[in-house]
Amino acid sequence: MLFMIIISISISAILITITSSCLAAENGSSESITSSALISGRYIKVGTEDSRGPFSSRLPLVPVGSAYVFDNKQADLFVRTAPHGYEAGLYLYPWVDTQANGAPVFGNPIKVGFDFPFADAGSKGTIFQSADGRIHGIWLIGPQIVHAVYDIDHHIFRKIGAVTAGIARQASAIEVITNLDGSVDLVFDNCVDAEYYSGNHVAEDFCPYDGAGFWTGGITKCGLFAVSLPGLLHGFVRNPRVVTSTPQEILFEIGRITKVNFGSDKLGGVVAGSWFGNLLFFPKDEKTGRYMPKKLVAGVDGNALRNPGVGTSPVAYPQPDTGWSDLISRSERSLVYYRFTGKFTPAGAPIYEEPLPVYIENAYLYAGSLPVTNVVDWNGDGVLDIVAGNAEGRVLFFENKGDNVNPAFWPGVPLKAGGREIHIQAGYSGSIQGPKEARWGYTAPTVVDWTGDGLLDIVMGDITGYHTVYINRGTPTAPVLSPPQPVYLDGLDFRAAWRVQPAIARIDGRMALVTLDQENELHLYWAIDHYNLEDGGKLRMEDGSTILGTSRYSGGTGRLKLSFFDWDEDGILDLIIGTPRHGSIPNRTAGLPQSLGLKGSTVLFLRNVGTNKAPVYRFPQMMSWRGEPIYLGGHATGPAATYLGGSGPNLIVGEENGLFLFYRREDLPAPEK
């Protein structure tokens, strides 16, 4: 699972340098980069005239608090990044504008420091502004709750006190509520952990579901608690009381807790974010100090809203005129903004508008985590665009408003099929890694003229391992995808390894499809018609051996991103493969990249030394950039070979952080002959 594994990301020194230089430009260095320029080894930037795009600098992004730091019309935003990996830490994003749809726009980030030891700055804390204008940070550090105040001149949180509390070791979220009498409540979470997996989940014989289809492991359950103190961190943190109706009623984890204000004549309280996307409102009676049972934050239709992504982490964001609490939360695609309507349901739940992407200036092109990349002319204007799947389960279209040498990509728009946005989600039992992945889809589309009518269709693998086809019933310049239809093999729904992008090409008048089979090996299938396949046998190396995909079992299988491309320009289709860090092509002992020490996911070139119809492959060659191996996180890369950018062939790689890297051919290794 992305959130759980990302802490183990390993990135090469060269890519740390690349990323740091990107961030230097983002922070206002003298280097000026045109948004449409493709620069080798750098992330592709948004190509709109204002260079704005979804808030997407790093992954994961979790808002920590808002405050009027610079006396702007609207509040500024504190955001934390991943605790490990490049450029980890806490950042302040100043508000600069508001979109026409009402969503805020933030400017270049400012790195925030601390005058006390804190390696994971911002991950377990909250930031808020008191009536006197001071900006406070409350941090859970080991057994202590630390109180710090923000030094605006130096952008540092300075410690002014701390109390010892047993809750700090268990809690992952905390919020401060100031009461009418000057006392404060500390509201925090506590979870009763359950052993999620019932055995070794990467073992060959692991069984995730029982004979009745139920998850064999455990499900962690959480509750909210509160402690009252006579003042901000004055007194003793003890005798916590339960805020939720029971101490175990929210599944898996609570992303964040935030105090909300709905006006002096309405109940205040807190909103907590659940793992699966619910926003939970706990009203507080100011007279009694009692928190009442939860209400599910509702949309304008009266039904409960669901955050677009997992790990919902809301912070209150004040409306400038009313002071009412809008919300900004983490999501898979970007940070998202919810506007409070000022209304409540008859049951007392606050009503918010549908979430909108939060925007940022000088934005990178962002697809959501784990993008699966296709470079095609989707809208038939003669210019290459990007179509990408993502972990959220959507397929996004990034229109190129420039040309093929100097592209200018606009932010992604979700593609529709049958009039509805494509949105794959695993549900309770659709993931071999269990119900905690119910909200993920891991869409792995291949955009290709599958039917041979001159229109681009989509054939797609996903989290379930099943393959579906979306046939284009429109025109070259106005594609219209039909609802998904299953692909069959011998009359049975075609199920391969999960999270694999199939390689597809027309060979001698027939459509060939390569994916990973149930033995986790590369396998060729031939299309009989639009919906049916026949077995073409396993792909093989020069020595006749089969080609393994990854070194692990169960949830460690699959995950490859495959594409046909004549990389060495000899007229024969090769394979370009994006791997996870435990990819092991072609075998378990010498396979790449895992045999090099699990340093990260990468991109491989498998040269076809046979023919298109009867391929045979040479040992893989790992891509490097200016002599340094390309290692990009742990989960997978989504590469696409292309002539976009001129000359080439070049390489565009979707990194697990949701961004796209561009590599020019001259900076990549020459294909081995």
Coordinates of C-alpha atoms in Angstrom, one line a residue, residues 194-673:
A194 CA -5.4 -5.4 14.9
E195 CA -2.9 -7.6 13.1
Y196 CA -3.9 -6.7 9.5
Y197 CA -2.5 -9.7 7.8
S198 CA -3.3 -13.2 9.1
G199 CA 0.1 -14.5 7.8
N200 CA 3.0 -13.5 5.6
H201 CA 1.3 -11.4 3.0
V202 CA 4.2 -11.8 0.5
A203 CA 4.4 -15.6 0.9
E204 CA 3.4 -17.8 -2.0
D205 CA 0.6 -19.5 -0.1
F206 CA -0.9 -16.4 1.6
C207 CA -4.7 -16.5 1.6
P208 CA -6.2 -13.0 2.0
Y209 CA -9.8 -14.1 2.0
D210 CA -11.6 -17.1 3.5
G211 CA -13.9 -19.5 1.7
A212 CA -16.9 -17.1 2.3
G213 CA -15.0 -14.2 0.8
F214 CA -14.2 -12.4 4.1
W215 CA -10.9 -10.8 4.9
T216 CA -8.8 -13.2 7.0
G217 CA -6.9 -10.4 8.8
G218 CA -7.8 -7.8 11.4
I219 CA -9.2 -4.3 11.0
T220 CA -7.9 -1.5 13.3
K221 CA -10.5 0.6 15.0
C222 CA -10.1 4.1 16.4
G223 CA -11.9 6.6 18.5
L224 CA -11.5 10.2 19.6
F225 CA -10.7 11.3 23.1
A226 CA -10.5 14.7 24.9
V227 CA -8.6 16.2 27.9
S228 CA -9.5 19.5 29.4
L229 CA -6.7 21.8 30.7
P230 CA -7.0 25.2 32.5
G231 CA -5.0 26.9 29.8
L232 CA -2.9 26.1 26.7
L233 CA -0.6 23.3 28.0
H234 CA -1.2 24.3 31.6
G235 CA -2.0 21.5 34.0
F236 CA -1.9 17.7 33.6
V237 CA -2.9 15.6 30.7
R238 CA -4.9 12.8 32.3
N239 CA -8.3 11.2 32.6
P240 CA -9.2 11.5 28.9
R241 CA -12.9 11.2 28.1
V242 CA -14.3 9.5 25.0
V243 CA -15.6 11.9 22.3
T244 CA -16.9 9.3 19.9
S245 CA -19.9 7.2 20.9
T246 CA -17.5 4.3 21.4
P247 CA -13.7 4.2 21.6
Q248 CA -13.6 2.0 18.5
E249 CA -15.9 3.2 15.7
I250 CA -13.7 4.6 13.0
L251 CA -11.9 2.1 10.8
F252 CA -8.1 1.9 10.3
E253 CA -7.0 5.4 11.2
I254 CA -7.9 9.1 11.6
G255 CA -6.0 11.4 9.2
R256 CA -6.5 14.7 11.0
I257 CA -8.8 16.4 13.5
T258 CA -9.6 20.1 13.0
K259 CA -11.7 22.6 14.9
V260 CA -14.5 24.1 12.9
N261 CA -16.5 27.4 13.3
F262 CA -20.0 27.7 11.8
G263 CA -20.9 31.0 13.4
S264 CA -21.7 32.1 16.9
D265 CA -25.3 31.0 16.7
K266 CA -24.4 27.5 15.6
L267 CA -22.7 24.5 17.2
G268 CA -19.0 24.3 16.9
G269 CA -16.9 21.2 17.3
V270 CA -14.4 19.2 15.4
V271 CA -14.3 17.5 12.0
A272 CA -12.1 14.3 11.7
G273 CA -11.1 12.6 8.5
S274 CA -11.4 8.8 8.2
W275 CA -9.1 6.5 6.1
F276 CA -11.9 5.7 3.6
G277 CA -12.9 9.3 3.0
N278 CA -15.7 10.2 5.4
L279 CA -15.6 13.6 7.1
L280 CA -17.0 13.2 10.6
F281 CA -18.4 16.2 12.5
F282 CA -18.6 16.0 16.3
P283 CA -20.7 18.9 17.6
K284 CA -19.8 20.4 20.9
D285 CA -22.2 21.9 23.4
E286 CA -20.3 24.9 24.7
K287 CA -22.5 25.1 27.9
T288 CA -21.9 21.5 29.0
G289 CA -18.6 20.9 27.2
R290 CA -20.0 17.6 25.9
Y291 CA -19.3 16.3 22.4
M292 CA -22.3 14.8 20.7
P293 CA -22.5 11.8 18.4
K294 CA -20.9 12.1 15.0
K295 CA -22.7 13.5 11.9
L296 CA -21.4 12.7 8.4
V297 CA -20.5 15.9 6.7
A298 CA -23.0 16.2 3.8
G299 CA -23.0 17.4 0.3
V300 CA -25.6 19.8 -1.2
D301 CA -27.8 16.8 -2.1
G302 CA -28.0 15.8 1.6
N303 CA -25.9 12.7 1.2
A304 CA -22.6 12.2 3.0
L305 CA -19.6 13.6 1.1
R306 CA -16.6 11.3 0.5
N307 CA -13.1 12.6 0.0
P308 CA -11.7 11.8 -3.4
G309 CA -8.8 9.9 -1.9
V310 CA -7.8 7.8 1.1
G311 CA -6.3 9.1 4.3
T312 CA -8.6 12.1 4.6
S313 CA -6.7 14.9 6.5
P314 CA -8.9 18.0 6.9
V315 CA -7.9 21.4 8.2
A316 CA -10.2 24.3 8.7
Y317 CA -9.7 27.1 6.2
P318 CA -11.6 30.3 7.2
Q319 CA -13.8 32.1 4.8
P320 CA -12.5 35.7 4.7
D321 CA -15.9 37.4 5.1
T322 CA -17.7 35.1 7.6
G323 CA -14.9 33.2 9.3
W324 CA -16.9 30.0 8.7
S325 CA -14.7 26.9 8.3
D326 CA -14.2 25.7 4.8
L327 CA -12.0 22.6 4.7
I328 CA -8.8 21.7 2.8
S329 CA -7.8 18.0 2.8
R330 CA -5.3 15.6 1.4
S331 CA -6.4 13.6 -1.6
E332 CA -4.8 11.4 -4.3
R333 CA -4.9 13.9 -7.1
S334 CA -4.1 17.1 -5.1
L335 CA -5.2 18.9 -2.0
V336 CA -8.9 19.6 -2.3
Y337 CA -11.1 22.4 -1.0
Y338 CA -14.6 22.1 0.4
R339 CA -16.7 25.3 0.8
F340 CA -19.2 25.4 3.7
T341 CA -22.6 26.5 2.4
G342 CA -23.8 27.9 5.8
K343 CA -26.5 25.2 5.9
F344 CA -27.1 22.0 7.8
T345 CA -29.2 18.9 7.2
P346 CA -32.3 18.3 9.3
A347 CA -30.1 15.8 11.3
G348 CA -27.6 18.6 12.1
A349 CA -24.8 17.7 9.6
P350 CA -23.0 20.7 8.0
I351 CA -23.4 20.9 4.3
Y352 CA -20.4 21.5 2.1
E353 CA -20.0 21.9 -1.7
E354 CA -18.3 19.2 -3.8
P355 CA -14.5 19.3 -3.4
L356 CA -12.4 21.3 -5.8
P357 CA -8.6 21.0 -6.5
V358 CA -6.5 23.5 -4.6
Y359 CA -4.2 25.3 -7.0
I360 CA -0.6 26.4 -6.8
E361 CA 1.6 28.7 -8.8
N362 CA 4.6 27.4 -10.8
A363 CA 3.0 23.9 -10.8
Y364 CA 4.4 20.7 -12.0
L365 CA 2.2 18.5 -14.2
Y366 CA 0.5 16.2 -11.8
A367 CA -1.5 13.0 -12.3
G368 CA -2.0 11.7 -8.8
S369 CA 0.2 9.0 -7.3
L370 CA 1.6 6.1 -9.4
P371 CA 0.8 7.5 -12.9
V372 CA 0.8 5.1 -15.8
T373 CA 1.8 7.0 -18.9
N374 CA 0.7 7.0 -22.5
V375 CA 1.9 9.7 -25.0
V376 CA -0.7 9.8 -27.9
D377 CA -2.6 12.3 -29.9
W378 CA -5.8 11.8 -28.0
N379 CA -7.9 14.6 -29.6
G380 CA -6.6 14.3 -33.1
D381 CA -5.1 17.7 -33.5
G382 CA -1.7 16.4 -34.7
V383 CA -0.1 17.1 -31.3
L384 CA 0.9 14.5 -28.8
D385 CA -0.9 14.6 -25.5
I386 CA -0.5 12.5 -22.3
V387 CA -3.2 10.1 -21.1
A388 CA -2.4 8.5 -17.6
G389 CA -4.0 6.2 -15.1
N390 CA -3.3 6.6 -11.4
A391 CA -3.7 5.0 -8.0
E392 CA -7.0 6.8 -7.4
G393 CA -8.5 4.7 -10.2
R394 CA -9.1 7.4 -12.8
V395 CA -7.7 8.1 -16.3
L396 CA -6.7 11.7 -17.0
F397 CA -6.2 13.5 -20.2
F398 CA -3.4 16.2 -20.3
E399 CA -4.0 18.2 -23.4
N400 CA -0.9 19.6 -25.2
K401 CA -1.7 23.2 -26.2
G402 CA 1.8 23.6 -27.6
D403 CA 3.5 21.5 -30.3
N404 CA 5.5 18.3 -30.3
V405 CA 8.9 20.0 -29.8
N406 CA 7.8 22.5 -27.2
P407 CA 4.6 21.1 -25.6
A408 CA 2.5 23.0 -23.2
F409 CA 0.4 20.5 -21.1
W410 CA -2.7 21.7 -19.3
P411 CA -3.8 20.0 -16.0
G412 CA -5.4 16.6 -16.3
V413 CA -9.1 16.2 -17.0
P414 CA -10.8 12.8 -16.0
L415 CA -11.9 10.8 -19.1
K416 CA -15.4 9.6 -19.3
A417 CA -16.8 6.3 -20.6
G418 CA -20.5 5.9 -21.2
G419 CA -21.0 9.4 -20.0
R420 CA -19.5 8.8 -16.6
E421 CA -16.0 9.4 -15.3
I422 CA -13.8 6.3 -15.3
H423 CA -13.3 5.5 -11.7
I424 CA -12.1 2.0 -10.7
Q425 CA -12.2 1.2 -7.0
A426 CA -11.4 -2.2 -5.4
G427 CA -14.1 -2.3 -2.8
Y428 CA -14.0 -4.7 0.1
S429 CA -12.5 -7.7 -1.7
G430 CA -11.1 -6.4 -5.0
S431 CA -7.5 -6.0 -3.7
I432 CA -5.3 -8.9 -2.8
Q433 CA -3.9 -6.6 -0.1
G434 CA -7.3 -6.4 1.6
P435 CA -10.1 -4.0 2.4
K436 CA -7.7 -1.1 3.4
E437 CA -7.2 -0.7 -0.3
A438 CA -11.0 -0.4 -1.0
R439 CA -10.6 3.2 -2.3
W440 CA -7.7 2.5 -4.7
G441 CA -8.0 1.5 -8.3
Y442 CA -4.5 1.5 -9.8
T443 CA -5.7 2.0 -13.3
A444 CA -3.1 0.9 -15.8
P445 CA -4.4 1.9 -19.3
T446 CA -2.9 1.3 -22.7
V447 CA -4.1 3.7 -25.3
V448 CA -4.2 2.0 -28.7
D449 CA -6.3 1.5 -31.8
W450 CA -7.6 -1.8 -30.5
T451 CA -10.4 -2.3 -33.0
G452 CA -8.5 -1.1 -36.1
D453 CA -10.9 1.6 -37.1
G454 CA -8.5 4.5 -36.8
L455 CA -9.7 5.6 -33.4
L456 CA -7.8 5.4 -30.1
D457 CA -9.4 3.0 -27.6
I458 CA -8.3 2.0 -24.1
V459 CA -7.4 -1.5 -22.9
M460 CA -6.8 -1.5 -19.1
G461 CA -5.5 -3.5 -16.3
D462 CA -6.2 -2.4 -12.7
I463 CA -6.2 -3.3 -9.0
T464 CA -8.4 -6.4 -9.6
G465 CA -6.2 -7.9 -12.3
Y466 CA -9.1 -8.1 -14.7
H467 CA -8.8 -6.5 -18.1
T468 CA -11.4 -4.2 -19.7
V469 CA -11.7 -2.5 -23.1
Y470 CA -13.2 1.0 -23.7
I471 CA -14.1 1.3 -27.4
N472 CA -14.0 4.7 -28.9
R473 CA -17.3 5.4 -30.7
G474 CA -16.5 9.0 -31.5
T475 CA -14.3 10.6 -34.1
P476 CA -10.5 11.2 -34.2
T477 CA -11.0 14.8 -33.0
A478 CA -13.9 14.1 -30.5
P479 CA -13.3 10.7 -28.9
V480 CA -16.3 9.2 -27.1
L481 CA -15.5 6.1 -25.0
S482 CA -18.2 3.4 -24.6
P483 CA -18.8 1.8 -21.2
P484 CA -16.1 -0.8 -20.2
Q485 CA -16.5 -4.4 -21.5
P486 CA -14.6 -7.4 -20.1
V487 CA -11.9 -9.1 -22.1
Y488 CA -12.3 -12.9 -22.2
L489 CA -9.9 -15.8 -22.6
D490 CA -11.5 -19.2 -23.4
G491 CA -14.8 -17.6 -22.4
L492 CA -13.7 -16.7 -18.9
D493 CA -13.0 -13.1 -17.8
F494 CA -9.4 -12.5 -18.5
R495 CA -7.6 -12.1 -15.2
A496 CA -3.8 -11.5 -15.1
A497 CA -1.5 -10.1 -12.4
W498 CA -2.8 -7.0 -10.7
R499 CA -1.7 -3.4 -11.5
V500 CA -0.1 -4.3 -14.8
Q501 CA -0.2 -2.0 -17.9
P502 CA -0.4 -4.4 -20.9
A503 CA 1.9 -3.9 -23.9
I504 CA -0.3 -3.9 -27.0
A505 CA 0.6 -3.5 -30.7
R506 CA -0.7 -4.6 -34.1
I507 CA 1.6 -7.3 -35.5
D508 CA 0.9 -8.8 -39.0
G509 CA -2.6 -7.6 -38.9
R510 CA -3.5 -8.9 -35.4
M511 CA -3.5 -7.3 -32.0
A512 CA -0.9 -8.7 -29.6
L513 CA -1.2 -8.2 -25.9
V514 CA 1.6 -8.9 -23.3
T515 CA 1.0 -9.0 -19.6
L516 CA 2.0 -11.0 -16.5
D517 CA 0.2 -14.3 -16.1
Q518 CA -0.8 -16.2 -12.9
E519 CA 2.8 -17.4 -12.6
N520 CA 3.9 -13.8 -12.6
E521 CA 5.7 -14.3 -16.0
L522 CA 5.4 -12.4 -19.2
H523 CA 2.8 -13.9 -21.5
L524 CA 1.6 -13.2 -25.0
Y525 CA -2.0 -13.3 -26.1
W526 CA -3.6 -12.6 -29.5
A527 CA -6.9 -10.9 -30.0
I528 CA -9.6 -12.9 -31.8
D529 CA -12.0 -10.0 -31.9
H530 CA -12.7 -6.9 -29.8
Y531 CA -13.4 -8.8 -26.6
N532 CA -11.8 -12.2 -26.9
L533 CA -8.2 -13.4 -26.6
E534 CA -6.3 -16.6 -27.4
D535 CA -3.1 -17.9 -25.8
G536 CA 0.1 -17.1 -27.6
G537 CA 2.5 -18.6 -25.0
K538 CA 5.0 -17.3 -22.6
L539 CA 7.7 -14.9 -23.7
R540 CA 11.2 -16.2 -23.5
M541 CA 14.8 -15.1 -23.3
E542 CA 17.6 -16.1 -25.7
D543 CA 18.3 -19.2 -23.7
G544 CA 14.7 -20.3 -23.8
S545 CA 13.8 -19.4 -20.2
T546 CA 10.6 -17.7 -19.2
I547 CA 10.6 -14.1 -18.0
L548 CA 9.7 -13.4 -14.4
G549 CA 8.1 -10.1 -13.3
T550 CA 8.9 -9.6 -9.7
S551 CA 10.8 -11.3 -6.9
R552 CA 7.8 -11.5 -4.4
Y553 CA 4.5 -13.3 -4.2
S554 CA 0.9 -12.3 -3.5
G555 CA 0.7 -8.5 -3.3
G556 CA 4.3 -8.3 -4.5
T557 CA 3.4 -9.7 -7.9
G558 CA 2.3 -7.7 -10.9
R559 CA 2.9 -3.9 -10.9
L560 CA 4.9 -3.8 -14.2
K561 CA 4.1 -1.1 -16.7
L562 CA 4.7 -2.6 -20.2
S563 CA 4.9 -1.0 -23.6
F564 CA 6.0 -2.0 -27.1
F565 CA 8.5 0.4 -28.7
D566 CA 11.3 0.0 -31.2
W567 CA 13.8 1.6 -28.9
D568 CA 16.9 0.6 -30.8
E569 CA 15.3 1.6 -34.1
D570 CA 16.0 -1.7 -35.9
G571 CA 12.5 -2.2 -37.1
I572 CA 11.5 -4.7 -34.5
L573 CA 9.4 -4.0 -31.4
D574 CA 11.2 -4.1 -28.1
L575 CA 9.7 -3.9 -24.6
I576 CA 10.0 -0.9 -22.3
I577 CA 9.2 -1.9 -18.8
G578 CA 8.6 0.2 -15.6
T579 CA 9.3 -1.9 -12.5
P580 CA 8.8 -1.7 -8.8
R581 CA 11.9 -1.8 -6.7
H582 CA 11.4 -5.6 -6.2
G583 CA 11.1 -6.1 -10.0
S584 CA 13.2 -9.2 -10.9
I585 CA 13.4 -9.4 -14.7
P586 CA 14.1 -12.0 -16.0
N587 CA 14.7 -14.3 -13.0
R588 CA 14.8 -14.5 -9.2
T589 CA 18.6 -14.6 -8.9
A590 CA 20.0 -12.0 -11.4
G591 CA 16.8 -10.2 -12.1
L592 CA 16.7 -6.4 -12.3
P593 CA 16.5 -4.2 -10.4
Q594 CA 16.1 -6.2 -7.1
S595 CA 19.5 -8.0 -7.5
L596 CA 21.2 -4.6 -7.2
G597 CA 19.9 -4.2 -3.6
L598 CA 16.3 -2.9 -3.7
K599 CA 17.5 0.6 -4.4
G600 CA 14.3 1.7 -6.1
S601 CA 12.0 1.2 -9.1
T602 CA 13.4 1.7 -12.5
V603 CA 12.9 1.5 -16.3
L604 CA 14.2 -1.5 -18.3
F605 CA 14.9 -2.0 -22.0
L606 CA 14.3 -5.5 -23.3
R607 CA 15.8 -5.8 -26.8
N608 CA 13.9 -8.1 -29.1
V609 CA 16.5 -10.2 -31.0
G610 CA 13.7 -12.3 -32.6
T611 CA 10.9 -11.0 -34.7
N612 CA 7.7 -9.1 -34.0
K613 CA 5.6 -12.3 -34.4
A614 CA 8.0 -14.6 -32.6
P615 CA 9.9 -12.4 -30.1
V616 CA 13.0 -13.4 -28.2
Y617 CA 14.6 -11.1 -25.6
R618 CA 18.1 -10.3 -24.5
F619 CA 19.0 -9.7 -20.8
P620 CA 17.5 -6.3 -19.8
Q621 CA 19.4 -3.1 -19.9
M622 CA 18.6 -0.6 -17.0
M623 CA 18.0 3.0 -18.0
S624 CA 20.4 5.6 -16.5
W625 CA 20.5 9.3 -16.8
R626 CA 23.9 10.8 -17.6
G627 CA 25.5 7.6 -16.3
E628 CA 23.6 7.4 -13.0
P629 CA 21.0 4.6 -12.6
I630 CA 17.4 5.8 -12.6
Y631 CA 15.8 4.9 -9.3
L632 CA 12.4 6.4 -8.6
G633 CA 10.8 5.4 -5.3
G634 CA 9.6 1.9 -4.4
H635 CA 6.3 1.1 -6.0
A636 CA 6.6 1.4 -9.8
T637 CA 7.5 3.7 -12.6
G638 CA 5.2 4.5 -15.6
P639 CA 7.5 5.0 -18.6
A640 CA 6.5 5.9 -22.2
A641 CA 9.0 6.1 -25.0
T642 CA 8.2 8.9 -27.4
Y643 CA 9.5 11.4 -30.0
L644 CA 7.8 14.2 -28.1
G645 CA 10.4 16.9 -27.4
G646 CA 12.1 16.5 -30.8
S647 CA 14.8 14.0 -32.1
G648 CA 14.7 11.0 -29.8
P649 CA 13.2 8.6 -29.1
N650 CA 13.0 10.2 -25.7
L651 CA 11.5 8.9 -22.4
I652 CA 8.7 10.3 -20.2
V653 CA 8.4 8.6 -16.9
G654 CA 5.5 8.9 -14.4
E655 CA 7.1 8.8 -10.9
E656 CA 5.2 7.4 -8.0
N657 CA 4.9 11.0 -6.5
G658 CA 2.5 11.8 -9.4
L659 CA 4.9 13.9 -11.5
F660 CA 6.4 13.3 -14.9
L661 CA 10.1 13.2 -15.6
F662 CA 11.5 13.9 -19.1
Y663 CA 14.7 12.3 -20.3
R664 CA 16.4 13.1 -23.7
R665 CA 17.9 10.2 -25.7
E666 CA 21.4 11.6 -25.6
D667 CA 21.4 11.5 -21.8
L668 CA 20.3 7.8 -21.7
P669 CA 22.4 4.7 -22.4
A670 CA 22.8 3.7 -26.0
P671 CA 20.9 0.5 -26.7
E672 CA 23.1 -2.6 -26.4
K673 CA 23.3 -4.5 -29.6

